Amino acid sequence: MNKKALHKISYGLYVVSSMKDGRYNGQIANTVFQITSDPVMIAVSLNKQNLTHEYVAHSRKFSVSVLAQDTPLKFIGRFGFKSGRDINKFEGVNYREGVTGVPIVIDHAVAYLEAEVVSSIDVETHTIFIGKVVDADVLLEEPPMTYDYYHKVKRGTAPKTAPTYIGEVKQEKKTYKKYRCKVCGYVYDPELGDASQNIKAGTPFEELPDDWTCPVCGASKDDFVEID
Ligand code: FE
């Protein structure tokens, strides 16, 4: 079996949010899909270990925010690589309360859906929650993030993108090694630098300041390994 075939399935990138006992939590999910149109039903697949899973299982309701293509890595990292058991993910984030009471993340969202769980399916490590959509709206007329775009462009594993391409750097390319974050998989590419932390294109990993951290998950330089 060639599991790479699975990588050819298209997905988006979403924040799925819910609540429990007045507390909010949300997480990044790529598995959100519409199942029926009348009534409108959607499904999400959540890992049982995640706090959001606990919240959805308890409250039987959730919201889905469809992230824009230009969503910053740091925002994705906040919802994707941190746990709501450690931080309040909604602090400093724009959200609104939905008709069911669940939080709806507004920042970087092109649209949202709010649903009440009508059924759930146990699939070993995950639960698929099927929800009847009770509210939805479009927030921005911008392209949504696809999972493919996120992996290839956002996480820096793609061919160089034009706006950050610097010809001079390219000639020295062989001396510039890429480093991967062991925690989240983000790749630091010296040719791109890290604009989110004012690291100029052409800065070797070794010359990053000691307090530089992974722009996605916040891991330290020690958590990075050299890659080819
Ligand atoms: Fe990371």
Tab-separated table of N, CA and C in Angstrom, residues 90-157:
chain	number	residue	atom	x	y	z
A	90	PHE	N	-8.490	31.370	23.517
A	90	PHE	CA	-9.323	32.468	23.029
A	90	PHE	C	-8.873	33.838	23.520
A	91	GLU	N	-7.875	33.846	24.411
A	91	GLU	CA	-7.363	35.121	24.912
A	91	GLU	C	-6.691	35.883	23.772
A	92	GLY	N	-7.157	37.107	23.537
A	92	GLY	CA	-6.560	37.911	22.473
A	92	GLY	C	-7.040	37.554	21.081
A	93	VAL	N	-8.026	36.672	21.003
A	93	VAL	CA	-8.561	36.256	19.699
A	93	VAL	C	-9.970	36.824	19.537
A	94	ASN	N	-10.278	37.315	18.341
A	94	ASN	CA	-11.627	37.803	18.079
A	94	ASN	C	-12.576	36.630	17.867
A	95	TYR	N	-13.630	36.594	18.668
A	95	TYR	CA	-14.630	35.549	18.480
A	95	TYR	C	-15.998	36.112	18.843
A	96	ARG	N	-17.013	35.402	18.416
A	96	ARG	CA	-18.351	35.803	18.830
A	96	ARG	C	-19.078	34.573	19.365
A	97	GLU	N	-20.114	34.836	20.127
A	97	GLU	CA	-20.880	33.719	20.667
A	97	GLU	C	-21.958	33.346	19.663
A	98	GLY	N	-22.044	32.094	19.332
A	98	GLY	CA	-23.034	31.645	18.365
A	98	GLY	C	-24.407	31.478	18.980
A	99	VAL	N	-25.382	31.141	18.150
A	99	VAL	CA	-26.756	30.993	18.637
A	99	VAL	C	-26.896	29.853	19.648
A	100	THR	N	-25.978	28.883	19.584
A	100	THR	CA	-26.024	27.781	20.549
A	100	THR	C	-25.170	28.059	21.769
A	101	GLY	N	-24.445	29.188	21.730
A	101	GLY	CA	-23.586	29.531	22.860
A	101	GLY	C	-22.126	29.188	22.658
A	102	VAL	N	-21.824	28.395	21.638
A	102	VAL	CA	-20.412	28.058	21.409
A	102	VAL	C	-19.674	29.263	20.826
A	103	PRO	N	-18.371	29.357	21.082
A	103	PRO	CA	-17.592	30.448	20.498
A	103	PRO	C	-17.340	30.193	19.016
A	104	ILE	N	-17.290	31.287	18.257
A	104	ILE	CA	-16.979	31.193	16.829
A	104	ILE	C	-15.772	32.086	16.575
A	105	VAL	N	-14.664	31.503	16.174
A	105	VAL	CA	-13.458	32.282	15.894
A	105	VAL	C	-13.675	33.111	14.631
A	106	ILE	N	-13.446	34.425	14.756
A	106	ILE	CA	-13.662	35.345	13.643
A	106	ILE	C	-12.348	35.696	12.942
A	107	ASP	N	-11.255	35.805	13.735
A	107	ASP	CA	-9.955	36.149	13.146
A	107	ASP	C	-9.583	35.180	12.033
A	108	HIS	N	-9.208	35.723	10.891
A	108	HIS	CA	-8.707	34.939	9.751
A	108	HIS	C	-9.723	33.936	9.204
A	109	ALA	N	-10.996	34.126	9.550
A	109	ALA	CA	-12.018	33.196	9.066
A	109	ALA	C	-12.732	33.801	7.851
A	110	VAL	N	-12.868	33.034	6.790
A	110	VAL	CA	-13.614	33.505	5.621
A	110	VAL	C	-15.093	33.139	5.751
A	111	ALA	N	-15.377	32.172	6.624
A	111	ALA	CA	-16.769	31.760	6.845
A	111	ALA	C	-16.845	30.948	8.130
A	112	TYR	N	-18.052	30.799	8.638
A	112	TYR	CA	-18.214	29.919	9.800
A	112	TYR	C	-19.506	29.122	9.671
A	113	LEU	N	-19.540	28.026	10.396
A	113	LEU	CA	-20.725	27.176	10.469
A	113	LEU	C	-20.895	26.810	11.940
A	114	GLU	N	-22.122	26.702	12.346
A	114	GLU	CA	-22.394	26.309	13.732
A	114	GLU	C	-23.359	25.134	13.685
A	115	ALA	N	-23.089	24.119	14.476
A	115	ALA	CA	-23.895	22.906	14.351
A	115	ALA	C	-24.199	22.255	15.693
A	116	GLU	N	-25.314	21.530	15.708
A	116	GLU	CA	-25.699	20.724	16.865
A	116	GLU	C	-25.526	19.254	16.507
A	117	VAL	N	-24.834	18.534	17.380
A	117	VAL	CA	-24.518	17.140	17.097
A	117	VAL	C	-25.792	16.286	17.101
A	118	VAL	N	-25.973	15.518	16.031
A	118	VAL	CA	-27.133	14.620	15.946
A	118	VAL	C	-26.705	13.157	15.995
A	119	SER	N	-25.407	12.945	15.756
A	119	SER	CA	-24.911	11.574	15.760
A	119	SER	C	-23.396	11.591	15.862
A	120	SER	N	-22.831	10.498	16.374
A	120	SER	CA	-21.377	10.418	16.381
A	120	SER	C	-20.944	8.981	16.135
A	121	ILE	N	-19.785	8.850	15.535
A	121	ILE	CA	-19.272	7.530	15.171
A	121	ILE	C	-17.899	7.337	15.808
A	122	ASP	N	-17.753	6.238	16.537
A	122	ASP	CA	-16.485	5.932	17.175
A	122	ASP	C	-15.570	5.269	16.148
A	123	VAL	N	-14.429	5.908	15.888
A	123	VAL	CA	-13.472	5.305	14.958
A	123	VAL	C	-12.093	5.193	15.630
A	124	GLU	N	-12.072	4.376	16.684
A	124	GLU	CA	-10.846	4.088	17.425
A	124	GLU	C	-10.182	5.330	18.003
A	125	THR	N	-9.222	5.918	17.286
A	125	THR	CA	-8.514	7.076	17.856
A	125	THR	C	-9.347	8.350	17.798
A	126	HIS	N	-10.318	8.394	16.905
A	126	HIS	CA	-11.102	9.609	16.672
A	126	HIS	C	-12.603	9.360	16.841
A	127	THR	N	-13.329	10.450	16.921
A	127	THR	CA	-14.787	10.384	16.835
A	127	THR	C	-15.211	11.300	15.698
A	128	ILE	N	-16.097	10.813	14.867
A	128	ILE	CA	-16.690	11.673	13.843
A	128	ILE	C	-18.000	12.197	14.423
A	129	PHE	N	-18.064	13.489	14.589
A	129	PHE	CA	-19.293	14.114	15.066
A	129	PHE	C	-20.075	14.645	13.868
A	130	ILE	N	-21.315	14.248	13.763
A	130	ILE	CA	-22.172	14.719	12.681
A	130	ILE	C	-23.128	15.754	13.266
A	131	GLY	N	-23.134	16.916	12.649
A	131	GLY	CA	-23.941	17.996	13.206
A	131	GLY	C	-24.882	18.616	12.198
A	132	LYS	N	-26.054	18.996	12.705
A	132	LYS	CA	-27.014	19.717	11.884
A	132	LYS	C	-26.664	21.207	11.992
A	133	VAL	N	-26.474	21.846	10.840
A	133	VAL	CA	-26.057	23.246	10.834
A	133	VAL	C	-27.235	24.144	11.211
A	134	VAL	N	-27.010	24.971	12.244
A	134	VAL	CA	-28.080	25.855	12.710
A	134	VAL	C	-27.818	27.314	12.347
A	135	ASP	N	-26.584	27.604	11.983
A	135	ASP	CA	-26.245	28.963	11.556
A	135	ASP	C	-24.966	28.900	10.726
A	136	ALA	N	-24.824	29.850	9.824
A	136	ALA	CA	-23.619	29.906	8.982
A	136	ALA	C	-23.578	31.252	8.300
A	137	ASP	N	-22.373	31.730	8.001
A	137	ASP	CA	-22.255	32.974	7.251
A	137	ASP	C	-20.871	33.081	6.628
A	138	VAL	N	-20.809	33.911	5.582
A	138	VAL	CA	-19.534	34.211	4.940
A	138	VAL	C	-19.024	35.512	5.541
A	139	LEU	N	-17.764	35.534	5.925
A	139	LEU	CA	-17.178	36.709	6.573
A	139	LEU	C	-16.259	37.496	5.657
A	140	LEU	N	-15.554	36.797	4.787
A	140	LEU	CA	-14.600	37.448	3.890
A	140	LEU	C	-14.664	36.800	2.513
A	141	GLU	N	-14.598	37.644	1.486
A	141	GLU	CA	-14.546	37.071	0.137
A	141	GLU	C	-13.080	36.862	-0.238
A	142	GLU	N	-12.461	35.925	0.433
A	142	GLU	CA	-11.061	35.592	0.165
A	142	GLU	C	-10.944	34.086	0.034
A	143	PRO	N	-9.883	33.617	-0.624
A	143	PRO	CA	-9.760	32.165	-0.774
A	143	PRO	C	-9.495	31.468	0.548
A	144	PRO	N	-10.140	30.341	0.765
A	144	PRO	CA	-9.877	29.564	1.974
A	144	PRO	C	-8.539	28.834	1.859
A	145	MET	N	-7.966	28.534	3.001
A	145	MET	CA	-6.727	27.748	3.038
A	145	MET	C	-7.027	26.292	2.698
A	146	THR	N	-6.215	25.725	1.821
A	146	THR	CA	-6.319	24.284	1.612
A	146	THR	C	-5.190	23.621	2.389
A	147	TYR	N	-5.393	22.384	2.736
A	147	TYR	CA	-4.384	21.643	3.499
A	147	TYR	C	-3.098	21.524	2.690
A	148	ASP	N	-3.246	21.368	1.408
A	148	ASP	CA	-2.103	21.254	0.512
A	148	ASP	C	-1.275	22.542	0.525
A	149	TYR	N	-1.956	23.674	0.442
A	149	TYR	CA	-1.281	24.976	0.461
A	149	TYR	C	-0.556	25.167	1.789
A	150	TYR	N	-1.220	24.798	2.847
A	150	TYR	CA	-0.630	24.924	4.179
A	150	TYR	C	0.674	24.135	4.271
A	151	HIS	N	0.649	22.909	3.807
A	151	HIS	CA	1.843	22.072	3.902
A	151	HIS	C	2.953	22.534	2.976
A	152	LYS	N	2.584	22.887	1.761
A	152	LYS	CA	3.616	23.194	0.773
A	152	LYS	C	4.165	24.611	0.886
A	153	VAL	N	3.301	25.554	1.167
A	153	VAL	CA	3.747	26.947	1.182
A	153	VAL	C	3.951	27.457	2.591
A	154	LYS	N	2.943	27.282	3.425
A	154	LYS	CA	3.005	27.843	4.767
A	154	LYS	C	4.086	27.201	5.618
A	155	ARG	N	4.224	25.900	5.527
A	155	ARG	CA	5.205	25.246	6.383
A	155	ARG	C	6.587	25.192	5.733
A	156	GLY	N	6.714	25.812	4.563
A	156	GLY	CA	8.035	25.988	3.988
A	156	GLY	C	8.642	24.767	3.332
A	157	THR	N	7.805	23.834	2.927
A	157	THR	CA	8.343	22.661	2.259
A	157	THR	C	8.138	22.760	0.751
